[in-house]
Amino acid sequence: MATGQLFSRQTQALFYNYKQLPIQRMLDFDFLCGRETPSVAGIINPGSEGFQKLFFGQEEIAIPVHSSIEAACRAHPTADVFINFASFRSAAASSMSALKQPTIKVVAIIAEGVPESDTKQLIAYAQANNKVVIGPATVGGIQAGAFKIGDTAGTIDNIIHCKLYRPGSVGFVSKSGGMSNELYNTIARVTDGIYEGIAIGGDVFPGSTLSDHVLRFNNIPQVKMMVVLGELGGRDEYSLVEALKEGRVHKPVVAWVSGTCARLFKSEVQFGHAGAKSGGELESAQAKNQALREAGAVVPTSYEALEGAIKETFQKLVEEGKITPVSEVKTPQIPEDLNIAIKSGRVRAPTHIISTISDDRGDEPCYAGVPMSTIVEQGYGVGDVISLLWFKRSLPRYCTKFIEICIMLCADHGPCVSGAHNTIVTARAGKDLVSSLVSGLLTIGPRFGGAIDDAARYFKDAYDRGLTPYEFVEGMKKKGIRVPGIGHRIKSRDNRDKRVQLLQQYAHTYFPSIKYMEYAVQVETYTLSKANNLVLNVDGAIGSLFLDLLSGSGMFSKQEIDEIVEIGYLNGLFVLARSIGLIGHTFDQKRLKQPLYRHPWEDVLYTK
């Protein structure tokens, strides 16, 4: 491996398996360091394509999303780092695929638990092709002021505290990602900070070793000293011992191997990492520390003394003129995410939408304050749900039953009415359910099913003003307005609409007041004197009876009733009901595999 620097301020990465937080942390680090271009060139989400919005400072940017590793590498040939956030099940396969791409030089594998046999294959391929694997079970690595992998070094506050926004003089390598954060802090306190830090990962077979990175640091002119943090288990540290003995490392190395407390336990102890388990005396922390000390590394007597050893080594290099401590730089302010600032109470922001009918923020959704569990457990029906979501209150059962009856009676009126016809023609054209449904719904209006609100509006105005049926009908005639809710193409005095009769029977039985319906019947009596088909139709029946429901229930003020009629609540009943039938007609045509509809020419009057 050896060679030198892995990253620079121009390094860009491909991020596998989208994770918002680590990518955003990388971009925030870029902005903090003053990079001109984001370090994440592209995101790979198998099976997905498009763009993902993230922040680069205060500016929102769109990062391309690719469906495959090969496509991402073709699109971003300068991106040479592959950051793999795949699970342990797929990490090996995706990492191997990345290593086989000519543009990829470094692969970081975050997942723990990657099968050791798979890891060995990755290591062999990387060594044979002069590529670098960091991990598995790693948090990644960082080059101060230039580039970082994923969640390395944690939050922006920690990065600033550890002075990672600009390069120092120390090369650091550790098995532990968690302890890396601790050492970044320690090193920043007693030196001018790190130049590069790598966590090789805690698995038994890391893709690259402690000595690999120490030898690499040895070739980087900006790195003046190295700090190594090993741990009991395995023999990785002995390769560093050999390198020190052979004189291949020319810079001071301060080292400590954690796990000296293992001897206090009577039986063998497995520490956090898969590799942190002593397999004999040579793998103990004490043996490794002693071997490193004898090879020439600066090894303190305890972990507590490590900070002092680092400080002493650094100061000596400063005194010798080998290090000129770097000057501090002013870092830009990273904009805080709005949701975090709101939660902390530092800012307030206006909302964009107001909702009073439902709330999904708690343990379960609520309709008008009623939890979903209550709705199910107490046997609420569709009418009850409509009363909650439309009227924001629980109406009496006779009211919600009336709503359900209206829906049942208006669900369909055969294939020949305009809405059903449109839906059938659209379905037979091969269109999907939503398109077919909408084509039928778009016909609803004053001439088809949309007269319920108008019927309620005009009947209410006439009744409330005390107009006689004669005055009402003749007044509408003078204005050139048909009386909504009166008249039918098929039904007549001698062939009444059964739906109207059913609604009237229900109201007579259960409604406390039916003054508006009785007024509508009086209007019908007058209009029938003019023509046999000017009967009260289903729109008029529902419109007048809904007025009785609203006023008779005692749960609505006059202002609320006027608002309900004005907004169009009652037509909503017809839209909801007829959607059931239109969906049925769509399914019926699909099931029957009906071909494209063409209207017969003999049914068209061709004229000049």
Short mmCIF file of C-alpha atoms in Angstrom, two decimals, residues 28-456:
data_model
loop_
_atom_site.label_atom_id
_atom_site.label_comp_id
_atom_site.label_asym_id
_atom_site.label_seq_id
_atom_site.Cartn_x
_atom_site.Cartn_y
_atom_site.Cartn_z
CA ASP A 28 -21.39 20.98 6.08
CA PHE A 29 -17.75 20.04 6.60
CA ASP A 30 -17.01 21.05 2.99
CA PHE A 31 -18.59 24.45 3.56
CA LEU A 32 -16.76 24.89 6.87
CA CYS A 33 -13.45 24.20 5.15
CA GLY A 34 -14.18 26.60 2.31
CA ARG A 35 -14.36 23.99 -0.43
CA GLU A 36 -15.69 25.32 -3.71
CA THR A 37 -17.32 22.04 -4.76
CA PRO A 38 -19.28 19.54 -2.66
CA SER A 39 -17.39 16.36 -1.76
CA VAL A 40 -20.39 14.17 -2.64
CA ALA A 41 -20.59 13.94 -6.42
CA GLY A 42 -23.39 11.41 -6.61
CA ILE A 43 -25.61 9.05 -4.64
CA ILE A 44 -26.22 5.42 -5.56
CA ASN A 45 -29.59 3.97 -4.59
CA PRO A 46 -30.16 0.66 -6.40
CA GLY A 47 -33.32 0.90 -8.47
CA SER A 48 -33.72 4.67 -8.05
CA GLU A 49 -32.77 7.63 -10.17
CA GLY A 50 -33.25 11.38 -9.98
CA PHE A 51 -31.90 14.00 -7.59
CA GLN A 52 -31.69 14.47 -3.85
CA LYS A 53 -31.90 17.95 -2.34
CA LEU A 54 -29.35 18.83 0.35
CA PHE A 55 -27.68 21.96 1.69
CA PHE A 56 -24.26 23.30 0.78
CA GLY A 57 -23.98 26.13 3.25
CA GLN A 58 -27.16 28.18 2.86
CA GLU A 59 -27.67 27.11 -0.72
CA GLU A 60 -29.79 24.08 -1.62
CA ILE A 61 -28.18 21.81 -4.19
CA ALA A 62 -29.43 18.80 -6.12
CA ILE A 63 -27.13 15.78 -6.00
CA PRO A 64 -27.71 13.20 -8.75
CA VAL A 65 -29.04 9.79 -7.72
CA HIS A 66 -28.01 6.78 -9.81
CA SER A 67 -29.45 3.28 -9.88
CA SER A 68 -26.16 1.44 -10.23
CA ILE A 69 -22.49 1.76 -9.33
CA GLU A 70 -21.47 1.52 -12.97
CA ALA A 71 -23.80 4.35 -14.02
CA ALA A 72 -22.56 6.57 -11.19
CA CYS A 73 -18.91 6.00 -12.08
CA ARG A 74 -19.59 6.81 -15.73
CA ALA A 75 -21.40 10.02 -14.76
CA HIS A 76 -18.73 11.13 -12.26
CA PRO A 77 -15.34 9.95 -13.55
CA THR A 78 -13.40 12.21 -11.16
CA ALA A 79 -15.05 10.76 -8.04
CA ASP A 80 -12.48 8.27 -6.72
CA VAL A 81 -13.83 7.47 -3.22
CA PHE A 82 -16.69 5.02 -2.68
CA ILE A 83 -18.48 5.38 0.69
CA ASN A 84 -20.49 2.24 1.30
CA PHE A 85 -23.40 2.49 3.75
CA ALA A 86 -24.90 -0.84 2.65
CA SER A 87 -25.89 -3.39 5.29
CA PHE A 88 -23.49 -6.22 6.18
CA ARG A 89 -25.52 -8.50 3.89
CA SER A 90 -24.73 -6.60 0.70
CA ALA A 91 -21.68 -4.56 1.65
CA ALA A 92 -19.16 -7.05 0.25
CA ALA A 93 -20.79 -7.42 -3.16
CA SER A 94 -21.28 -3.68 -3.65
CA SER A 95 -17.74 -2.96 -2.43
CA MET A 96 -16.26 -5.46 -4.87
CA SER A 97 -18.28 -3.92 -7.67
CA ALA A 98 -16.87 -0.52 -6.74
CA LEU A 99 -13.28 -1.80 -6.53
CA LYS A 100 -13.62 -3.14 -10.07
CA GLN A 101 -14.42 0.34 -11.40
CA PRO A 102 -11.25 1.96 -12.81
CA THR A 103 -12.18 5.37 -11.39
CA ILE A 104 -12.48 4.21 -7.76
CA LYS A 105 -9.29 4.29 -5.66
CA VAL A 106 -10.61 4.14 -2.08
CA VAL A 107 -13.54 2.15 -0.68
CA ALA A 108 -14.81 2.78 2.85
CA ILE A 109 -17.09 0.05 4.26
CA ILE A 110 -19.15 1.26 7.22
CA ALA A 111 -21.08 -1.93 8.02
CA GLU A 112 -20.16 -4.25 10.87
CA GLY A 113 -20.50 -8.00 10.56
CA VAL A 114 -19.32 -8.44 6.98
CA PRO A 115 -18.37 -12.13 6.58
CA GLU A 116 -14.63 -12.58 7.06
CA SER A 117 -14.28 -14.67 3.89
CA ASP A 118 -15.81 -11.83 1.88
CA THR A 119 -13.50 -9.29 3.52
CA LYS A 120 -10.45 -11.40 2.65
CA GLN A 121 -11.50 -11.41 -1.02
CA LEU A 122 -11.88 -7.62 -0.96
CA ILE A 123 -8.44 -7.21 0.63
CA ALA A 124 -6.80 -9.50 -1.93
CA TYR A 125 -8.41 -7.68 -4.85
CA ALA A 126 -7.51 -4.25 -3.48
CA GLN A 127 -3.86 -5.22 -2.88
CA ALA A 128 -3.58 -6.74 -6.34
CA ASN A 129 -4.97 -3.62 -7.98
CA ASN A 130 -3.28 -0.95 -5.86
CA LYS A 131 -6.49 0.22 -4.18
CA VAL A 132 -7.32 1.04 -0.57
CA VAL A 133 -10.08 -0.43 1.61
CA ILE A 134 -10.98 1.30 4.87
CA GLY A 135 -13.11 -0.91 7.11
CA PRO A 136 -15.31 -2.88 7.45
CA ALA A 137 -16.83 -1.65 10.74
CA THR A 138 -15.33 1.80 10.32
CA VAL A 139 -16.59 5.30 10.81
CA GLY A 140 -14.23 6.31 7.99
CA GLY A 141 -11.54 8.93 7.93
CA ILE A 142 -10.82 12.60 7.53
CA GLN A 143 -8.24 14.90 6.04
CA ALA A 144 -8.46 18.08 8.06
CA GLY A 145 -9.65 21.05 6.03
CA ALA A 146 -10.17 18.94 2.92
CA PHE A 147 -12.42 15.86 3.00
CA LYS A 148 -14.21 13.56 5.41
CA ILE A 149 -16.06 10.27 5.12
CA GLY A 150 -19.67 10.15 6.37
CA ASP A 151 -20.05 10.64 10.11
CA THR A 152 -16.33 10.85 10.86
CA ALA A 153 -15.63 13.27 13.75
CA GLY A 154 -19.33 13.68 14.48
CA THR A 155 -21.07 17.04 14.69
CA ILE A 156 -19.88 20.36 13.34
CA ASP A 157 -19.41 21.60 16.91
CA ASN A 158 -17.04 18.71 17.59
CA ILE A 159 -15.18 19.30 14.33
CA ILE A 160 -14.63 22.95 15.23
CA HIS A 161 -13.59 22.03 18.77
CA CYS A 162 -11.05 19.55 17.36
CA LYS A 163 -9.77 22.09 14.79
CA LEU A 164 -10.47 19.72 11.92
CA TYR A 165 -11.48 22.56 9.61
CA ARG A 166 -7.80 23.18 8.77
CA PRO A 167 -4.77 20.86 8.51
CA GLY A 168 -2.35 20.28 11.37
CA SER A 169 0.83 18.24 11.58
CA VAL A 170 -0.27 14.92 13.08
CA GLY A 171 -1.19 11.72 11.27
CA PHE A 172 -3.56 9.60 13.34
CA VAL A 173 -4.74 6.02 12.88
CA SER A 174 -6.94 3.94 15.14
CA LYS A 175 -8.95 0.76 15.12
CA SER A 176 -11.83 2.43 16.94
CA GLY A 177 -14.08 5.06 15.37
CA GLY A 178 -15.48 6.13 18.72
CA MET A 179 -12.04 6.55 20.25
CA SER A 180 -10.97 8.50 17.17
CA ASN A 181 -13.26 11.34 18.22
CA GLU A 182 -11.69 11.30 21.66
CA LEU A 183 -8.17 11.39 20.23
CA TYR A 184 -9.01 14.15 17.72
CA ASN A 185 -9.96 16.22 20.74
CA THR A 186 -6.87 15.23 22.70
CA ILE A 187 -4.52 15.91 19.79
CA ALA A 188 -6.11 19.33 19.17
CA ARG A 189 -5.51 20.33 22.79
CA VAL A 190 -1.77 19.64 22.82
CA THR A 191 -0.69 20.03 19.18
CA ASP A 192 -1.68 22.06 16.14
CA GLY A 193 -4.17 19.30 15.22
CA ILE A 194 -4.29 16.40 12.82
CA TYR A 195 -3.47 16.38 9.16
CA GLU A 196 -5.22 13.10 8.47
CA GLY A 197 -7.07 10.62 10.64
CA ILE A 198 -8.19 7.09 9.77
CA ALA A 199 -10.26 4.54 11.70
CA ILE A 200 -9.39 1.20 10.11
CA GLY A 201 -12.33 -0.60 11.76
CA GLY A 202 -12.65 -3.12 14.53
CA ASP A 203 -13.15 -6.34 12.57
CA VAL A 204 -10.64 -9.19 12.75
CA PHE A 205 -9.51 -8.58 9.16
CA PRO A 206 -9.42 -4.83 8.39
CA GLY A 207 -9.10 -3.81 4.76
CA SER A 208 -6.01 -1.77 5.60
CA THR A 209 -3.83 -1.99 8.70
CA LEU A 210 -2.37 0.41 11.24
CA SER A 211 1.07 0.02 9.67
CA ASP A 212 -0.33 0.60 6.16
CA HIS A 213 -1.42 4.07 7.18
CA VAL A 214 1.62 4.86 9.33
CA LEU A 215 3.87 4.05 6.35
CA ARG A 216 1.65 6.18 4.16
CA PHE A 217 1.81 9.07 6.65
CA ASN A 218 5.58 8.66 6.58
CA ASN A 219 5.48 9.67 2.89
CA ILE A 220 3.33 12.78 3.41
CA PRO A 221 5.57 15.84 3.98
CA GLN A 222 2.91 17.73 5.93
CA VAL A 223 2.68 14.95 8.53
CA LYS A 224 5.45 15.49 11.09
CA MET A 225 4.47 12.89 13.71
CA MET A 226 2.07 9.97 14.07
CA VAL A 227 -0.30 8.86 16.80
CA VAL A 228 -1.46 5.25 16.80
CA LEU A 229 -4.25 3.78 18.93
CA GLY A 230 -4.44 0.00 18.83
CA GLU A 231 -6.31 -2.53 20.92
CA LEU A 232 -5.87 -6.01 22.30
CA GLY A 233 -6.57 -8.91 19.95
CA GLY A 234 -5.01 -9.74 16.64
CA ARG A 235 -1.43 -9.06 15.61
CA ASP A 236 -1.82 -5.99 13.44
CA GLU A 237 0.35 -3.87 15.73
CA TYR A 238 3.31 -6.22 15.17
CA SER A 239 3.53 -5.22 11.52
CA LEU A 240 4.11 -1.70 12.78
CA VAL A 241 6.71 -3.03 15.20
CA GLU A 242 8.55 -4.62 12.27
CA ALA A 243 8.36 -1.43 10.22
CA LEU A 244 9.84 0.54 13.12
CA LYS A 245 12.62 -1.99 13.64
CA GLU A 246 13.47 -2.01 9.94
CA GLY A 247 13.78 1.78 9.90
CA ARG A 248 10.98 2.30 7.41
CA VAL A 249 9.35 4.91 9.63
CA HIS A 250 11.35 8.14 9.91
CA LYS A 251 8.97 10.25 11.99
CA PRO A 252 8.10 10.03 15.68
CA VAL A 253 5.31 7.59 16.54
CA VAL A 254 3.31 7.89 19.76
CA ALA A 255 1.37 4.67 20.33
CA TRP A 256 -0.94 3.09 22.85
CA VAL A 257 -2.74 -0.26 22.75
CA SER A 258 -5.97 -0.25 24.74
CA GLY A 259 -7.22 -3.21 26.70
CA THR A 260 -4.67 -3.50 29.51
CA CYS A 261 -7.56 -4.04 31.91
CA ALA A 262 -8.29 -7.43 30.31
CA ARG A 263 -5.89 -9.10 32.75
CA LEU A 264 -8.13 -8.10 35.62
CA PHE A 265 -10.76 -10.56 34.39
CA LYS A 266 -10.43 -14.24 35.31
CA SER A 267 -11.78 -15.43 31.96
CA GLU A 268 -11.23 -14.21 28.41
CA VAL A 269 -13.26 -11.07 27.63
CA GLN A 270 -14.69 -9.99 24.28
CA PHE A 271 -14.59 -6.20 24.08
CA GLY A 272 -16.69 -4.10 21.69
CA HIS A 273 -15.05 -4.97 18.37
CA ALA A 274 -14.98 -8.37 16.74
CA GLY A 275 -11.19 -8.19 16.74
CA ALA A 276 -10.88 -6.98 20.35
CA LYS A 277 -10.35 -10.41 21.90
CA SER A 278 -6.98 -11.63 23.06
CA GLY A 279 -5.97 -14.92 21.56
CA GLY A 280 -2.89 -15.38 23.75
CA GLU A 281 -0.14 -13.40 25.45
CA LEU A 282 1.21 -11.95 22.20
CA GLU A 283 -2.22 -10.45 21.48
CA SER A 284 -2.52 -8.81 24.89
CA ALA A 285 -2.34 -5.03 25.17
CA GLN A 286 0.66 -5.26 27.53
CA ALA A 287 2.71 -7.37 25.09
CA LYS A 288 1.95 -5.08 22.18
CA ASN A 289 2.76 -1.92 24.13
CA GLN A 290 6.05 -3.43 25.22
CA ALA A 291 6.94 -4.49 21.66
CA LEU A 292 6.14 -1.02 20.29
CA ARG A 293 8.21 0.62 23.04
CA GLU A 294 11.18 -1.62 22.29
CA ALA A 295 10.86 -0.88 18.57
CA GLY A 296 11.23 2.84 19.19
CA ALA A 297 7.68 4.15 19.49
CA VAL A 298 6.82 6.55 22.31
CA VAL A 299 4.54 4.45 24.51
CA PRO A 300 3.21 5.97 27.75
CA THR A 301 2.62 3.99 30.93
CA SER A 302 -1.17 4.34 30.69
CA TYR A 303 -3.89 5.78 28.53
CA GLU A 304 -4.12 8.72 30.93
CA ALA A 305 -0.50 9.53 30.14
CA LEU A 306 -1.07 9.41 26.36
CA GLU A 307 -2.00 13.10 26.10
CA GLY A 308 1.22 14.10 27.85
CA ALA A 309 3.30 11.89 25.58
CA ILE A 310 1.72 13.45 22.48
CA LYS A 311 2.32 16.95 23.85
CA GLU A 312 5.93 16.25 24.73
CA THR A 313 6.68 14.76 21.31
CA PHE A 314 5.04 17.67 19.51
CA GLN A 315 6.83 20.30 21.59
CA LYS A 316 10.14 18.65 20.89
CA LEU A 317 9.53 18.84 17.14
CA VAL A 318 8.59 22.51 17.49
CA GLU A 319 11.77 23.21 19.42
CA GLU A 320 13.80 21.41 16.77
CA GLY A 321 12.23 23.60 14.10
CA LYS A 322 10.61 20.64 12.35
CA ILE A 323 7.11 21.98 12.99
CA THR A 324 5.87 25.51 12.60
CA PRO A 325 2.44 25.51 14.27
CA VAL A 326 -0.28 26.52 11.86
CA SER A 327 -2.17 29.76 12.26
CA GLU A 328 -5.83 29.66 13.21
CA VAL A 329 -8.37 30.57 10.55
CA LYS A 330 -11.84 32.05 10.90
CA THR A 331 -14.51 29.52 10.01
CA PRO A 332 -17.80 30.42 8.37
CA GLN A 333 -21.01 30.00 10.32
CA ILE A 334 -22.87 26.83 9.30
CA PRO A 335 -26.56 27.68 8.90
CA GLU A 336 -28.66 25.75 11.39
CA ASP A 337 -31.46 23.55 10.11
CA LEU A 338 -34.82 25.19 10.71
CA ASN A 339 -36.40 22.21 12.47
CA ILE A 340 -33.51 22.04 14.95
CA ALA A 341 -33.64 25.77 15.62
CA ILE A 342 -37.41 25.65 16.15
CA LYS A 343 -37.15 22.74 18.59
CA SER A 344 -34.49 24.56 20.58
CA GLY A 345 -36.65 27.69 20.74
CA ARG A 346 -34.12 29.93 19.00
CA VAL A 347 -36.32 30.90 16.08
CA ARG A 348 -39.96 30.94 15.12
CA ALA A 349 -41.26 30.37 11.64
CA PRO A 350 -44.71 30.77 10.09
CA THR A 351 -46.50 27.62 9.01
CA HIS A 352 -47.56 27.13 5.42
CA ILE A 353 -50.70 25.04 5.92
CA ILE A 354 -53.46 25.15 8.52
CA SER A 355 -55.34 21.95 9.35
CA THR A 356 -58.17 21.65 11.87
CA ILE A 357 -59.67 18.30 10.91
CA SER A 358 -56.91 15.78 11.52
CA ASP A 359 -53.59 15.34 13.27
CA ASP A 360 -51.01 12.60 12.63
CA ARG A 361 -48.28 13.79 15.00
CA GLY A 362 -49.07 11.59 18.00
CA ASP A 363 -49.06 7.85 18.59
CA GLU A 364 -52.06 7.46 16.27
CA PRO A 365 -53.93 9.68 13.81
CA CYS A 366 -56.89 11.68 15.11
CA TYR A 367 -59.95 12.84 13.20
CA ALA A 368 -61.25 16.10 14.73
CA GLY A 369 -59.58 15.12 17.99
CA VAL A 370 -60.97 11.57 18.04
CA PRO A 371 -58.19 8.93 18.09
CA MET A 372 -58.26 6.24 15.41
CA SER A 373 -58.50 3.53 18.08
CA THR A 374 -61.73 5.11 19.39
CA ILE A 375 -63.18 5.25 15.88
CA VAL A 376 -62.51 1.55 15.36
CA GLU A 377 -63.28 0.28 18.86
CA GLN A 378 -66.58 2.16 19.16
CA GLY A 379 -67.76 1.03 15.73
CA TYR A 380 -67.89 4.39 13.96
CA GLY A 381 -69.27 4.16 10.42
CA VAL A 382 -68.47 6.05 7.23
CA GLY A 383 -71.07 8.68 8.15
CA ASP A 384 -69.39 9.22 11.50
CA VAL A 385 -66.00 9.69 9.85
CA ILE A 386 -67.52 12.18 7.39
CA SER A 387 -69.11 14.09 10.27
CA LEU A 388 -65.69 14.36 11.95
CA LEU A 389 -63.67 15.29 8.85
CA TRP A 390 -66.26 17.51 7.15
CA PHE A 391 -68.20 19.03 10.04
CA LYS A 392 -65.56 18.70 12.80
CA ARG A 393 -67.99 17.19 15.29
CA SER A 394 -69.71 13.92 16.09
CA LEU A 395 -73.24 14.18 14.76
CA PRO A 396 -76.12 12.11 16.20
CA ARG A 397 -76.52 8.65 14.76
CA TYR A 398 -79.66 9.57 12.77
CA CYS A 399 -77.61 12.26 11.01
CA THR A 400 -74.67 10.03 10.15
CA LYS A 401 -77.08 7.29 9.02
CA PHE A 402 -78.74 9.81 6.69
CA ILE A 403 -75.31 10.66 5.23
CA GLU A 404 -74.67 6.96 4.61
CA ILE A 405 -78.09 6.57 2.95
CA CYS A 406 -77.31 9.49 0.63
CA ILE A 407 -74.03 7.86 -0.35
CA MET A 408 -75.70 4.53 -1.03
CA LEU A 409 -78.55 6.05 -3.07
CA CYS A 410 -76.23 8.22 -5.16
CA ALA A 411 -73.41 5.72 -5.70
CA ASP A 412 -74.54 4.93 -9.24
CA HIS A 413 -77.33 5.63 -11.71
CA GLY A 414 -76.50 3.27 -14.52
CA PRO A 415 -74.05 3.43 -17.45
CA CYS A 416 -75.95 6.01 -19.52
CA VAL A 417 -75.57 9.12 -17.39
CA SER A 418 -72.80 11.45 -18.49
CA GLY A 419 -70.34 10.69 -15.66
CA ALA A 420 -70.54 6.93 -16.05
CA HIS A 421 -70.40 7.24 -19.84
CA ASN A 422 -67.21 9.29 -19.70
CA THR A 423 -65.63 6.85 -17.26
CA ILE A 424 -66.55 3.86 -19.43
CA VAL A 425 -65.15 5.47 -22.59
CA THR A 426 -61.91 6.39 -20.77
CA ALA A 427 -61.50 2.93 -19.25
CA ARG A 428 -62.03 1.34 -22.66
CA ALA A 429 -59.29 3.58 -24.03
CA GLY A 430 -56.90 1.71 -21.73
CA LYS A 431 -56.45 4.50 -19.20
CA ASP A 432 -55.77 3.80 -15.53
CA LEU A 433 -58.25 3.93 -12.64
CA VAL A 434 -57.55 7.51 -11.58
CA SER A 435 -57.82 8.87 -15.13
CA SER A 436 -61.08 7.01 -15.71
CA LEU A 437 -62.51 8.19 -12.38
CA VAL A 438 -61.55 11.82 -12.94
CA SER A 439 -63.00 11.88 -16.46
CA GLY A 440 -66.37 10.96 -14.95
CA LEU A 441 -66.09 13.34 -12.00
CA LEU A 442 -65.37 16.26 -14.32
CA THR A 443 -68.90 16.04 -15.73
CA ILE A 444 -70.42 16.79 -12.32
CA GLY A 445 -71.86 20.29 -12.31
CA PRO A 446 -75.13 22.23 -12.52
CA ARG A 447 -76.57 19.84 -15.13
CA PHE A 448 -75.40 16.56 -13.60
CA GLY A 449 -75.34 15.83 -9.90
CA GLY A 450 -73.99 19.21 -8.91
CA ALA A 451 -77.28 20.87 -8.09
CA ILE A 452 -77.51 19.80 -4.43
CA ASP A 453 -75.81 22.93 -3.12
CA ASP A 454 -77.85 25.20 -5.39
CA ALA A 455 -81.08 23.45 -4.40
CA ALA A 456 -80.26 23.92 -0.71
#
